[in-house]
PDB file of C-alpha atoms and ligand atoms in Angstrom:
ATOM      1  CA  MET A   1       0.089   0.277   0.061  1.00  0.00           C
ATOM      2  CA  THR A   2       1.300   3.492  -0.622  1.00  0.00           C
ATOM      3  CA  VAL A   3       1.554   5.850   1.725  1.00  0.00           C
ATOM      4  CA  THR A   4       0.697   9.118   0.455  1.00  0.00           C
ATOM      5  CA  LEU A   5      -0.746  12.649   1.521  1.00  0.00           C
ATOM      6  CA  GLY A   6      -1.096  13.823  -2.171  1.00  0.00           C
ATOM      7  CA  GLU A   7       2.272  14.804  -2.546  1.00  0.00           C
ATOM      8  CA  GLY A   8       4.044  16.196  -5.936  1.00  0.00           C
ATOM      9  CA  GLY A   9       2.282  17.396  -9.067  1.00  0.00           C
ATOM     10  CA  THR A  10       3.246  21.294  -7.664  1.00  0.00           C
ATOM     11  CA  PRO A  11       2.640  23.981  -9.912  1.00  0.00           C
ATOM     12  CA  LEU A  12       5.663  25.739 -12.288  1.00  0.00           C
ATOM     13  CA  LEU A  13       4.729  29.338 -12.308  1.00  0.00           C
ATOM     14  CA  ARG A  14       5.622  31.589 -14.941  1.00  0.00           C
ATOM     15  CA  ALA A  15       7.536  34.647 -13.277  1.00  0.00           C
ATOM     16  CA  GLU A  16       6.563  37.627 -15.311  1.00  0.00           C
ATOM     17  CA  ARG A  17       8.049  40.212 -13.170  1.00  0.00           C
ATOM     18  CA  LEU A  18      11.363  38.678 -12.495  1.00  0.00           C
ATOM     19  CA  SER A  19      11.747  37.303 -15.787  1.00  0.00           C
ATOM     20  CA  GLU A  20      11.923  41.107 -16.685  1.00  0.00           C
ATOM     21  CA  ARG A  21      14.188  41.900 -14.018  1.00  0.00           C
ATOM     22  CA  PHE A  22      16.773  38.984 -15.030  1.00  0.00           C
ATOM     23  CA  GLY A  23      16.400  39.123 -18.871  1.00  0.00           C
ATOM     24  CA  VAL A  24      15.547  35.435 -19.156  1.00  0.00           C
ATOM     25  CA  GLU A  25      12.030  33.386 -19.178  1.00  0.00           C
ATOM     26  CA  LEU A  26      11.747  32.404 -15.319  1.00  0.00           C
ATOM     27  CA  TRP A  27       9.980  29.840 -13.943  1.00  0.00           C
ATOM     28  CA  LEU A  28       9.260  28.877 -10.312  1.00  0.00           C
ATOM     29  CA  LYS A  29       8.658  25.427  -9.231  1.00  0.00           C
ATOM     30  CA  TRP A  30       6.467  25.643  -6.125  1.00  0.00           C
ATOM     31  CA  GLU A  31       7.504  23.151  -3.842  1.00  0.00           C
ATOM     32  CA  GLY A  32       5.635  24.992  -0.648  1.00  0.00           C
ATOM     33  CA  ALA A  33       2.606  23.598  -1.995  1.00  0.00           C
ATOM     34  CA  ASN A  34       3.377  19.884  -1.112  1.00  0.00           C
ATOM     35  CA  PRO A  35       1.050  18.802   2.099  1.00  0.00           C
ATOM     36  CA  THR A  36       3.620  19.555   4.885  1.00  0.00           C
ATOM     37  CA  GLY A  37       4.806  22.589   3.098  1.00  0.00           C
ATOM     38  CA  SER A  38       8.187  21.236   1.445  1.00  0.00           C
ATOM     39  CA  PHE A  39       9.872  18.988  -1.210  1.00  0.00           C
ATOM     40  CA  LYS A  40      10.431  16.279   1.329  1.00  0.00           C
ATOM     41  CA  ASP A  41       7.218  15.100   0.956  1.00  0.00           C
ATOM     42  CA  ARG A  42       7.985  13.435  -2.504  1.00  0.00           C
ATOM     43  CA  GLY A  43      10.932  11.350  -1.240  1.00  0.00           C
ATOM     44  CA  MET A  44       9.072  10.700   2.396  1.00  0.00           C
ATOM     45  CA  SER A  45       6.087   9.089   0.323  1.00  0.00           C
ATOM     46  CA  VAL A  46       8.119   6.631  -1.133  1.00  0.00           C
ATOM     47  CA  ALA A  47      10.549   5.714   2.009  1.00  0.00           C
ATOM     48  CA  VAL A  48       7.744   5.507   4.373  1.00  0.00           C
ATOM     49  CA  THR A  49       5.861   3.067   1.722  1.00  0.00           C
ATOM     50  CA  ARG A  50       8.954   0.814   1.572  1.00  0.00           C
ATOM     51  CA  ALA A  51       9.893   0.906   5.459  1.00  0.00           C
ATOM     52  CA  ILE A  52       6.059  -0.327   5.849  1.00  0.00           C
ATOM     53  CA  GLU A  53       6.789  -3.197   3.428  1.00  0.00           C
ATOM     54  CA  ALA A  54       9.768  -3.973   5.395  1.00  0.00           C
ATOM     55  CA  GLY A  55       7.875  -4.167   8.464  1.00  0.00           C
ATOM     56  CA  ALA A  56       9.522  -0.819  10.080  1.00  0.00           C
ATOM     57  CA  THR A  57       7.581   0.249  13.240  1.00  0.00           C
ATOM     58  CA  ARG A  58       9.715   3.278  13.702  1.00  0.00           C
ATOM     59  CA  LEU A  59      11.222   6.144  11.706  1.00  0.00           C
ATOM     60  CA  VAL A  60      14.195   7.797  12.777  1.00  0.00           C
ATOM     61  CA  CYS A  61      16.005  11.177  11.258  1.00  0.00           C
ATOM     62  CA  ALA A  62      17.778  14.009  11.860  1.00  0.00           C
ATOM     63  CA  SER A  63      16.751  17.317  10.638  1.00  0.00           C
ATOM     64  CA  THR A  64      16.796  20.945  10.411  1.00  0.00           C
ATOM     65  CA  GLY A  65      12.902  20.899  10.419  1.00  0.00           C
ATOM     66  CA  ASN A  66      11.486  20.050   7.256  1.00  0.00           C
ATOM     67  CA  THR A  67      12.341  16.313   6.710  1.00  0.00           C
ATOM     68  CA  ALA A  68      11.099  16.217  10.111  1.00  0.00           C
ATOM     69  CA  ALA A  69       7.793  17.714   9.637  1.00  0.00           C
ATOM     70  CA  SER A  70       7.358  15.208   6.776  1.00  0.00           C
ATOM     71  CA  SER A  71       8.701  12.101   8.338  1.00  0.00           C
ATOM     72  CA  ALA A  72       6.405  12.684  11.254  1.00  0.00           C
ATOM     73  CA  ALA A  73       3.099  13.364   9.067  1.00  0.00           C
ATOM     74  CA  TYR A  74       3.995  10.236   6.644  1.00  0.00           C
ATOM     75  CA  ALA A  75       4.453   8.031  10.165  1.00  0.00           C
ATOM     76  CA  ALA A  76       1.424   9.107  11.220  1.00  0.00           C
ATOM     77  CA  ARG A  77      -0.267   8.196   8.267  1.00  0.00           C
ATOM     78  CA  ALA A  78       1.134   4.946   8.201  1.00  0.00           C
ATOM     79  CA  GLY A  79       0.380   4.249  11.790  1.00  0.00           C
ATOM     80  CA  ILE A  80       3.707   4.270  13.000  1.00  0.00           C
ATOM     81  CA  GLU A  81       6.286   5.909  15.469  1.00  0.00           C
ATOM     82  CA  ALA A  82       8.751   8.880  14.506  1.00  0.00           C
ATOM     83  CA  VAL A  83      11.554  10.083  16.313  1.00  0.00           C
ATOM     84  CA  ILE A  84      13.096  13.180  15.196  1.00  0.00           C
ATOM     85  CA  VAL A  85      16.740  14.481  15.976  1.00  0.00           C
ATOM     86  CA  VAL A  86      17.255  18.068  16.062  1.00  0.00           C
ATOM     87  CA  VAL A  87      20.186  20.575  16.988  1.00  0.00           C
ATOM     88  CA  ALA A  88      18.636  22.442  20.272  1.00  0.00           C
ATOM     89  CA  GLY A  89      17.318  25.912  19.121  1.00  0.00           C
ATOM     90  CA  ALA A  90      18.026  25.362  15.402  1.00  0.00           C
ATOM     91  CA  ALA A  91      14.981  24.440  14.123  1.00  0.00           C
ATOM     92  CA  ALA A  92      12.362  26.663  13.335  1.00  0.00           C
ATOM     93  CA  SER A  93       9.285  26.646  15.778  1.00  0.00           C
ATOM     94  CA  ALA A  94       6.292  26.187  13.387  1.00  0.00           C
ATOM     95  CA  LYS A  95       8.272  22.978  11.918  1.00  0.00           C
ATOM     96  CA  LEU A  96       8.605  21.620  15.660  1.00  0.00           C
ATOM     97  CA  ILE A  97       4.561  22.499  16.117  1.00  0.00           C
ATOM     98  CA  GLN A  98       4.285  20.062  12.857  1.00  0.00           C
ATOM     99  CA  VAL A  99       5.873  17.479  14.153  1.00  0.00           C
ATOM    100  CA  ARG A 100       3.972  17.818  17.687  1.00  0.00           C
ATOM    101  CA  ALA A 101       0.842  18.286  16.038  1.00  0.00           C
ATOM    102  CA  VAL A 102       0.902  14.745  14.518  1.00  0.00           C
ATOM    103  CA  GLY A 103       2.102  12.801  17.564  1.00  0.00           C
ATOM    104  CA  ALA A 104       6.099  12.535  16.815  1.00  0.00           C
ATOM    105  CA  THR A 105       9.006  12.541  19.397  1.00  0.00           C
ATOM    106  CA  ILE A 106      11.585  15.113  19.384  1.00  0.00           C
ATOM    107  CA  VAL A 107      14.917  14.311  20.611  1.00  0.00           C
ATOM    108  CA  GLU A 108      17.157  17.721  21.215  1.00  0.00           C
ATOM    109  CA  VAL A 109      21.335  17.213  20.860  1.00  0.00           C
ATOM    110  CA  GLU A 110      23.983  19.895  21.292  1.00  0.00           C
ATOM    111  CA  GLY A 111      25.873  20.729  18.440  1.00  0.00           C
ATOM    112  CA  THR A 112      25.942  20.776  14.799  1.00  0.00           C
ATOM    113  CA  PHE A 113      23.598  18.964  12.182  1.00  0.00           C
ATOM    114  CA  SER A 114      26.704  16.319  12.121  1.00  0.00           C
ATOM    115  CA  ASP A 115      26.058  15.522  15.730  1.00  0.00           C
ATOM    116  CA  ALA A 116      22.193  15.115  15.275  1.00  0.00           C
ATOM    117  CA  TYR A 117      22.837  12.757  12.100  1.00  0.00           C
ATOM    118  CA  ASP A 118      25.011  10.487  14.081  1.00  0.00           C
ATOM    119  CA  GLU A 119      22.669  10.291  17.078  1.00  0.00           C
ATOM    120  CA  ALA A 120      19.609   9.500  14.706  1.00  0.00           C
ATOM    121  CA  ALA A 121      21.955   6.887  12.877  1.00  0.00           C
ATOM    122  CA  ARG A 122      22.425   5.394  16.369  1.00  0.00           C
ATOM    123  CA  LEU A 123      18.824   5.356  17.218  1.00  0.00           C
ATOM    124  CA  ALA A 124      17.916   4.139  13.870  1.00  0.00           C
ATOM    125  CA  SER A 125      20.060   0.532  14.541  1.00  0.00           C
ATOM    126  CA  GLU A 126      17.587  -0.323  16.832  1.00  0.00           C
ATOM    127  CA  ASP A 127      14.944  -3.079  16.212  1.00  0.00           C
ATOM    128  CA  GLY A 128      12.067  -2.310  13.778  1.00  0.00           C
ATOM    129  CA  ALA A 129      13.584   1.546  13.015  1.00  0.00           C
ATOM    130  CA  VAL A 130      14.247   2.719   9.893  1.00  0.00           C
ATOM    131  CA  PHE A 131      16.741   5.816   9.022  1.00  0.00           C
ATOM    132  CA  VAL A 132      14.979   8.126   6.627  1.00  0.00           C
ATOM    133  CA  ASN A 133      17.726  10.714   5.938  1.00  0.00           C
ATOM    134  CA  SER A 134      18.527  10.708   2.408  1.00  0.00           C
ATOM    135  CA  GLY A 135      22.142  10.214   3.384  1.00  0.00           C
ATOM    136  CA  GLY A 136      21.378   6.577   4.311  1.00  0.00           C
ATOM    137  CA  ASN A 137      17.939   5.928   2.522  1.00  0.00           C
ATOM    138  CA  ASP A 138      18.216   6.297  -1.402  1.00  0.00           C
ATOM    139  CA  ASP A 139      14.367   5.942  -1.361  1.00  0.00           C
ATOM    140  CA  ARG A 140      13.989   9.410  -0.683  1.00  0.00           C
ATOM    141  CA  ILE A 141      16.269  10.597  -3.592  1.00  0.00           C
ATOM    142  CA  GLU A 142      13.882   8.209  -5.541  1.00  0.00           C
ATOM    143  CA  GLY A 143      10.937  10.262  -4.735  1.00  0.00           C
ATOM    144  CA  GLN A 144      12.574  13.447  -4.815  1.00  0.00           C
ATOM    145  CA  LYS A 145      13.198  13.020  -8.526  1.00  0.00           C
ATOM    146  CA  THR A 146       9.904  13.030  -9.452  1.00  0.00           C
ATOM    147  CA  ALA A 147      10.122  16.834  -9.572  1.00  0.00           C
ATOM    148  CA  ALA A 148      12.224  16.829 -12.462  1.00  0.00           C
ATOM    149  CA  PHE A 149       9.913  14.374 -14.236  1.00  0.00           C
ATOM    150  CA  GLU A 150       7.197  16.973 -13.887  1.00  0.00           C
ATOM    151  CA  ILE A 151       9.514  19.959 -14.951  1.00  0.00           C
ATOM    152  CA  LEU A 152       9.837  18.292 -18.127  1.00  0.00           C
ATOM    153  CA  GLU A 153       6.582  17.779 -18.557  1.00  0.00           C
ATOM    154  CA  GLN A 154       5.198  20.907 -17.708  1.00  0.00           C
ATOM    155  CA  LEU A 155       7.847  22.796 -19.991  1.00  0.00           C
ATOM    156  CA  GLY A 156       7.548  20.380 -22.700  1.00  0.00           C
ATOM    157  CA  GLY A 157      11.460  19.834 -22.357  1.00  0.00           C
ATOM    158  CA  LEU A 158      14.582  20.839 -20.199  1.00  0.00           C
ATOM    159  CA  PRO A 159      15.242  24.090 -18.962  1.00  0.00           C
ATOM    160  CA  ASP A 160      18.700  25.446 -19.642  1.00  0.00           C
ATOM    161  CA  VAL A 161      19.257  26.320 -16.446  1.00  0.00           C
ATOM    162  CA  LEU A 162      17.910  24.956 -12.947  1.00  0.00           C
ATOM    163  CA  THR A 163      18.928  26.572  -9.221  1.00  0.00           C
ATOM    164  CA  LEU A 164      17.818  25.387  -5.881  1.00  0.00           C
ATOM    165  CA  PRO A 165      18.937  25.673  -2.369  1.00  0.00           C
ATOM    166  CA  TYR A 166      21.865  23.648  -1.251  1.00  0.00           C
ATOM    167  CA  GLY A 167      22.063  22.228   2.019  1.00  0.00           C
ATOM    168  CA  GLY A 168      23.063  18.577   2.444  1.00  0.00           C
ATOM    169  CA  GLY A 169      22.722  18.164  -1.420  1.00  0.00           C
ATOM    170  CA  GLY A 170      20.085  15.360  -1.677  1.00  0.00           C
ATOM    171  CA  ASN A 171      17.649  17.706  -3.828  1.00  0.00           C
ATOM    172  CA  THR A 172      20.437  18.471  -6.319  1.00  0.00           C
ATOM    173  CA  LYS A 173      21.087  14.682  -6.611  1.00  0.00           C
ATOM    174  CA  ALA A 174      17.395  13.955  -6.918  1.00  0.00           C
ATOM    175  CA  TYR A 175      17.023  16.520  -9.826  1.00  0.00           C
ATOM    176  CA  ALA A 176      20.161  15.255 -11.708  1.00  0.00           C
ATOM    177  CA  ARG A 177      18.974  11.771 -11.504  1.00  0.00           C
ATOM    178  CA  GLY A 178      15.605  12.749 -12.506  1.00  0.00           C
ATOM    179  CA  PHE A 179      16.699  14.856 -15.725  1.00  0.00           C
ATOM    180  CA  GLU A 180      19.333  12.087 -16.385  1.00  0.00           C
ATOM    181  CA  GLU A 181      17.004   9.158 -16.427  1.00  0.00           C
ATOM    182  CA  ALA A 182      14.294  10.827 -18.349  1.00  0.00           C
ATOM    183  CA  VAL A 183      16.394  12.612 -21.165  1.00  0.00           C
ATOM    184  CA  SER A 184      19.849  11.915 -20.574  1.00  0.00           C
ATOM    185  CA  ALA A 185      20.885  15.162 -20.252  1.00  0.00           C
ATOM    186  CA  LEU A 186      20.936  18.044 -17.372  1.00  0.00           C
ATOM    187  CA  PRO A 187      20.197  21.705 -17.259  1.00  0.00           C
ATOM    188  CA  ARG A 188      23.249  23.814 -16.006  1.00  0.00           C
ATOM    189  CA  LEU A 189      22.721  23.041 -12.283  1.00  0.00           C
ATOM    190  CA  HIS A 190      23.659  25.934  -9.903  1.00  0.00           C
ATOM    191  CA  PRO A 191      23.077  24.633  -6.340  1.00  0.00           C
ATOM    192  CA  VAL A 192      23.361  27.873  -4.099  1.00  0.00           C
ATOM    193  CA  GLN A 193      24.747  27.273  -0.599  1.00  0.00           C
ATOM    194  CA  ALA A 194      24.953  30.041   2.358  1.00  0.00           C
ATOM    195  CA  GLN A 195      28.451  31.716   2.572  1.00  0.00           C
ATOM    196  CA  ASP A 196      28.198  31.000   6.458  1.00  0.00           C
ATOM    197  CA  ARG A 197      27.104  27.494   6.297  1.00  0.00           C
ATOM    198  CA  ALA A 198      27.459  27.253  10.257  1.00  0.00           C
ATOM    199  CA  GLY A 199      25.302  30.487  10.912  1.00  0.00           C
ATOM    200  CA  THR A 200      23.098  31.163   8.181  1.00  0.00           C
ATOM    201  CA  HIS A 201      19.765  32.919   9.294  1.00  0.00           C
ATOM    202  CA  ALA A 202      18.252  30.296   6.357  1.00  0.00           C
ATOM    203  CA  SER A 203      18.047  27.486   8.923  1.00  0.00           C
ATOM    204  CA  ALA A 204      16.664  24.827   6.785  1.00  0.00           C
ATOM    205  CA  ILE A 205      20.084  24.891   5.054  1.00  0.00           C
ATOM    206  CA  ARG A 206      22.294  25.496   8.142  1.00  0.00           C
ATOM    207  CA  ILE A 207      24.578  22.094   7.539  1.00  0.00           C
ATOM    208  CA  VAL A 208      28.288  22.578   7.763  1.00  0.00           C
ATOM    209  CA  ASP A 209      28.819  19.113   6.045  1.00  0.00           C
ATOM    210  CA  PRO A 210      26.955  18.419   3.099  1.00  0.00           C
ATOM    211  CA  VAL A 211      26.438  14.357   3.081  1.00  0.00           C
ATOM    212  CA  HIS A 212      25.758  14.336  -0.862  1.00  0.00           C
ATOM    213  CA  ARG A 213      28.728  16.815  -1.674  1.00  0.00           C
ATOM    214  CA  SER A 214      30.675  14.771  -4.190  1.00  0.00           C
ATOM    215  CA  GLU A 215      27.702  13.554  -6.170  1.00  0.00           C
ATOM    216  CA  VAL A 216      26.874  17.118  -6.011  1.00  0.00           C
ATOM    217  CA  GLU A 217      29.824  18.218  -7.439  1.00  0.00           C
ATOM    218  CA  ASP A 218      29.905  15.567 -10.041  1.00  0.00           C
ATOM    219  CA  ALA A 219      26.522  16.473 -11.335  1.00  0.00           C
ATOM    220  CA  VAL A 220      27.407  20.070 -11.594  1.00  0.00           C
ATOM    221  CA  ALA A 221      30.509  19.223 -13.373  1.00  0.00           C
ATOM    222  CA  ARG A 222      28.741  17.031 -15.935  1.00  0.00           C
ATOM    223  CA  SER A 223      26.209  19.901 -16.401  1.00  0.00           C
ATOM    224  CA  GLY A 224      28.306  22.585 -17.112  1.00  0.00           C
ATOM    225  CA  GLY A 225      27.030  24.715 -13.824  1.00  0.00           C
ATOM    226  CA  SER A 226      28.556  25.743 -10.774  1.00  0.00           C
ATOM    227  CA  VAL A 227      28.224  25.695  -7.011  1.00  0.00           C
ATOM    228  CA  VAL A 228      27.041  29.617  -6.200  1.00  0.00           C
ATOM    229  CA  THR A 229      27.650  30.849  -2.601  1.00  0.00           C
ATOM    230  CA  VAL A 230      25.586  33.924  -1.293  1.00  0.00           C
ATOM    231  CA  SER A 231      25.300  35.718   1.855  1.00  0.00           C
ATOM    232  CA  ASP A 232      22.327  35.880   3.973  1.00  0.00           C
ATOM    233  CA  ASP A 233      21.716  39.517   3.188  1.00  0.00           C
ATOM    234  CA  GLU A 234      21.197  38.396  -0.440  1.00  0.00           C
ATOM    235  CA  ILE A 235      19.192  35.564   0.506  1.00  0.00           C
ATOM    236  CA  ALA A 236      16.791  38.088   2.280  1.00  0.00           C
ATOM    237  CA  ALA A 237      17.065  40.749  -0.671  1.00  0.00           C
ATOM    238  CA  ALA A 238      15.657  37.279  -2.899  1.00  0.00           C
ATOM    239  CA  TRP A 239      12.909  36.370  -0.311  1.00  0.00           C
ATOM    240  CA  ARG A 240      11.704  39.637  -0.325  1.00  0.00           C
ATOM    241  CA  LEU A 241      11.694  39.726  -4.271  1.00  0.00           C
ATOM    242  CA  LEU A 242       9.719  36.728  -4.621  1.00  0.00           C
ATOM    243  CA  GLY A 243       7.062  37.970  -2.255  1.00  0.00           C
ATOM    244  CA  HIS A 244       6.852  41.685  -3.421  1.00  0.00           C
ATOM    245  CA  GLU A 245       6.937  40.820  -7.147  1.00  0.00           C
ATOM    246  CA  GLU A 246       5.524  37.350  -7.478  1.00  0.00           C
ATOM    247  CA  GLY A 247       3.266  36.839  -4.366  1.00  0.00           C
ATOM    248  CA  ILE A 248       5.316  34.087  -3.293  1.00  0.00           C
ATOM    249  CA  PHE A 249       5.798  33.504   0.448  1.00  0.00           C
ATOM    250  CA  CYS A 250       8.385  31.116   1.045  1.00  0.00           C
ATOM    251  CA  GLU A 251      10.866  30.299   3.840  1.00  0.00           C
ATOM    252  CA  ARG A 252      14.129  32.260   3.921  1.00  0.00           C
ATOM    253  CA  ALA A 253      16.346  29.139   2.879  1.00  0.00           C
ATOM    254  CA  SER A 254      13.835  28.469  -0.158  1.00  0.00           C
ATOM    255  CA  ALA A 255      14.874  32.021  -1.689  1.00  0.00           C
ATOM    256  CA  ALA A 256      18.427  30.987  -2.024  1.00  0.00           C
ATOM    257  CA  GLY A 257      18.222  29.800  -5.851  1.00  0.00           C
ATOM    258  CA  VAL A 258      17.098  33.199  -6.379  1.00  0.00           C
ATOM    259  CA  ALA A 259      19.561  35.026  -4.898  1.00  0.00           C
ATOM    260  CA  GLY A 260      22.429  33.788  -7.121  1.00  0.00           C
ATOM    261  CA  LEU A 261      20.290  34.808 -10.431  1.00  0.00           C
ATOM    262  CA  ASP A 262      22.273  37.913 -11.210  1.00  0.00           C
ATOM    263  CA  ARG A 263      25.453  35.890 -11.653  1.00  0.00           C
ATOM    264  CA  PHE A 264      24.381  32.734 -13.900  1.00  0.00           C
ATOM    265  CA  ALA A 265      20.636  33.672 -15.098  1.00  0.00           C
ATOM    266  CA  ARG A 266      22.059  34.824 -18.675  1.00  0.00           C
ATOM    267  CA  GLU A 267      23.780  31.742 -19.166  1.00  0.00           C
ATOM    268  CA  GLY A 268      20.225  30.355 -20.854  1.00  0.00           C
ATOM    269  CA  GLU A 269      17.029  31.453 -22.030  1.00  0.00           C
ATOM    270  CA  CYS A 270      14.716  29.439 -19.757  1.00  0.00           C
ATOM    271  CA  VAL A 271      15.535  29.121 -16.025  1.00  0.00           C
ATOM    272  CA  VAL A 272      13.825  27.286 -13.473  1.00  0.00           C
ATOM    273  CA  CYS A 273      14.295  28.137  -9.861  1.00  0.00           C
ATOM    274  CA  VAL A 274      12.946  25.475  -7.288  1.00  0.00           C
ATOM    275  CA  ILE A 275      11.225  27.084  -4.158  1.00  0.00           C
ATOM    276  CA  THR A 276      11.342  24.580  -1.542  1.00  0.00           C
ATOM    277  CA  GLY A 277       9.533  24.988   1.598  1.00  0.00           C
ATOM    278  CA  HIS A 278       6.489  27.416   2.466  1.00  0.00           C
ATOM    279  CA  GLY A 279       7.036  30.775   4.439  1.00  0.00           C
ATOM    280  CA  LEU A 280       4.519  29.849   7.219  1.00  0.00           C
ATOM    281  CA  LYS A 281       7.229  27.198   8.319  1.00  0.00           C
ATOM    282  CA  ASP A 282       9.926  30.026   9.451  1.00  0.00           C
ATOM    283  CA  PRO A 283       7.958  33.127  10.943  1.00  0.00           C
ATOM    284  CA  GLU A 284      10.980  33.938  13.099  1.00  0.00           C
ATOM    285  CA  ALA A 285      13.148  34.467  10.195  1.00  0.00           C
ATOM    286  CA  VAL A 286      10.733  36.910   8.557  1.00  0.00           C
ATOM    287  CA  ALA A 287      10.005  38.900  11.760  1.00  0.00           C
ATOM    288  CA  ALA A 288      13.581  39.373  11.903  1.00  0.00           C
TER     289      ALA A 288
HETATM  290  N1  F0G B   1      15.219  24.071   1.282  1.00  0.00           N
HETATM  291  C1  F0G B   1      14.507  23.719   2.618  1.00  0.00           C
HETATM  292  C2  F0G B   1      13.245  24.270   2.466  1.00  0.00           C
HETATM  293  C3  F0G B   1      15.280  22.856   3.176  1.00  0.00           C
HETATM  294  O1  F0G B   1      14.558  22.347   4.331  1.00  0.00           O
HETATM  295  C4  F0G B   1      16.421  21.924   2.680  1.00  0.00           C
HETATM  296  C5  F0G B   1      16.857  20.975   3.650  1.00  0.00           C
HETATM  297  C6  F0G B   1      16.751  22.574   1.514  1.00  0.00           C
HETATM  298  C7  F0G B   1      16.182  23.486   0.752  1.00  0.00           C
HETATM  299  C8  F0G B   1      18.289  21.976   0.987  1.00  0.00           C
HETATM  300  O2  F0G B   1      18.007  20.371   0.795  1.00  0.00           O
HETATM  301  O3  F0G B   1      19.496  19.189   1.687  1.00  0.00           O
HETATM  302  O4  F0G B   1      18.674  18.530  -0.290  1.00  0.00           O
HETATM  303  O5  F0G B   1      20.351  20.286  -0.279  1.00  0.00           O
HETATM  304  N2  F0G B   1      16.184  20.621   4.718  1.00  0.00           N
HETATM  305  C9  F0G B   1      16.716  19.348   5.259  1.00  0.00           C
HETATM  306  C10 F0G B   1      15.782  19.077   6.679  1.00  0.00           C
HETATM  307  C11 F0G B   1      18.164  19.389   5.801  1.00  0.00           C
HETATM  308  O6  F0G B   1      16.311  18.536   7.559  1.00  0.00           O
HETATM  309  O7  F0G B   1      14.833  19.158   6.643  1.00  0.00           O
HETATM  310  P1  F0G B   1      19.075  19.472   0.540  1.00  0.00           P
END
């Protein structure tokens, strides 16, 4: 049985004003429209479906917040437990409310995301538990690659450029896999990371050591793109542009792809920016 909340099938929105501003044909893949408000739901449906087939009674993950909200919801949907490991004080409070609202357990650790990840891996080695971080669970990537299939259908072909936020790198890897499986080619990939990975206000991508770094760098090189680094001020300005010029209220981290646009948008005519999560998830960042 498929464990689903109706994920995927999100809009690809033509961004008229941003197209004019950057001198390209710009599209926004609006992943905040997923059931728990982020792209994570695509992979979680596959991972939880497979975990149930394997007899799992508990899901375990480490998260900056969105994987947490998603795994908690899909676990509840499947009728099993979820245990979420977060760095104390690091996840947006609305994401933790999402987790508690569907009955999952939160474990806080001190330190960095890597410490949370190690603790989650340890908890996942217990009987009946399944690890649902994409670094240890390829089903997540399999689900997330469907966004690339949708873009191909929605545009009728490949865009020239695709840009998205770069945290652990699982999503970049998933898009690369999706495009290469479907059409044996890639758009120029520009994953965008925060300059201060350890301290960025874009809490969703506050990850010092990306678990998928080598696959991301390989895919970017194959595509003729580049890994782009932006400041928090540039992310904030891009976030504001998305709201004021296109009516898209996304979370801070989700604006990272747009923040790099003035550097690489003109590498092609047709540019897709993946907007990964909803603004209602991260109200503190906005208030600040
Ligand atoms: N955008 C949002 C809103 C995210 O939550 C994340 C990652 C990313 C972008 C980056 O994607 O890690 O595949 O490169 N969030 C993870 C989490 C780390 O725990 O929710 P990535």
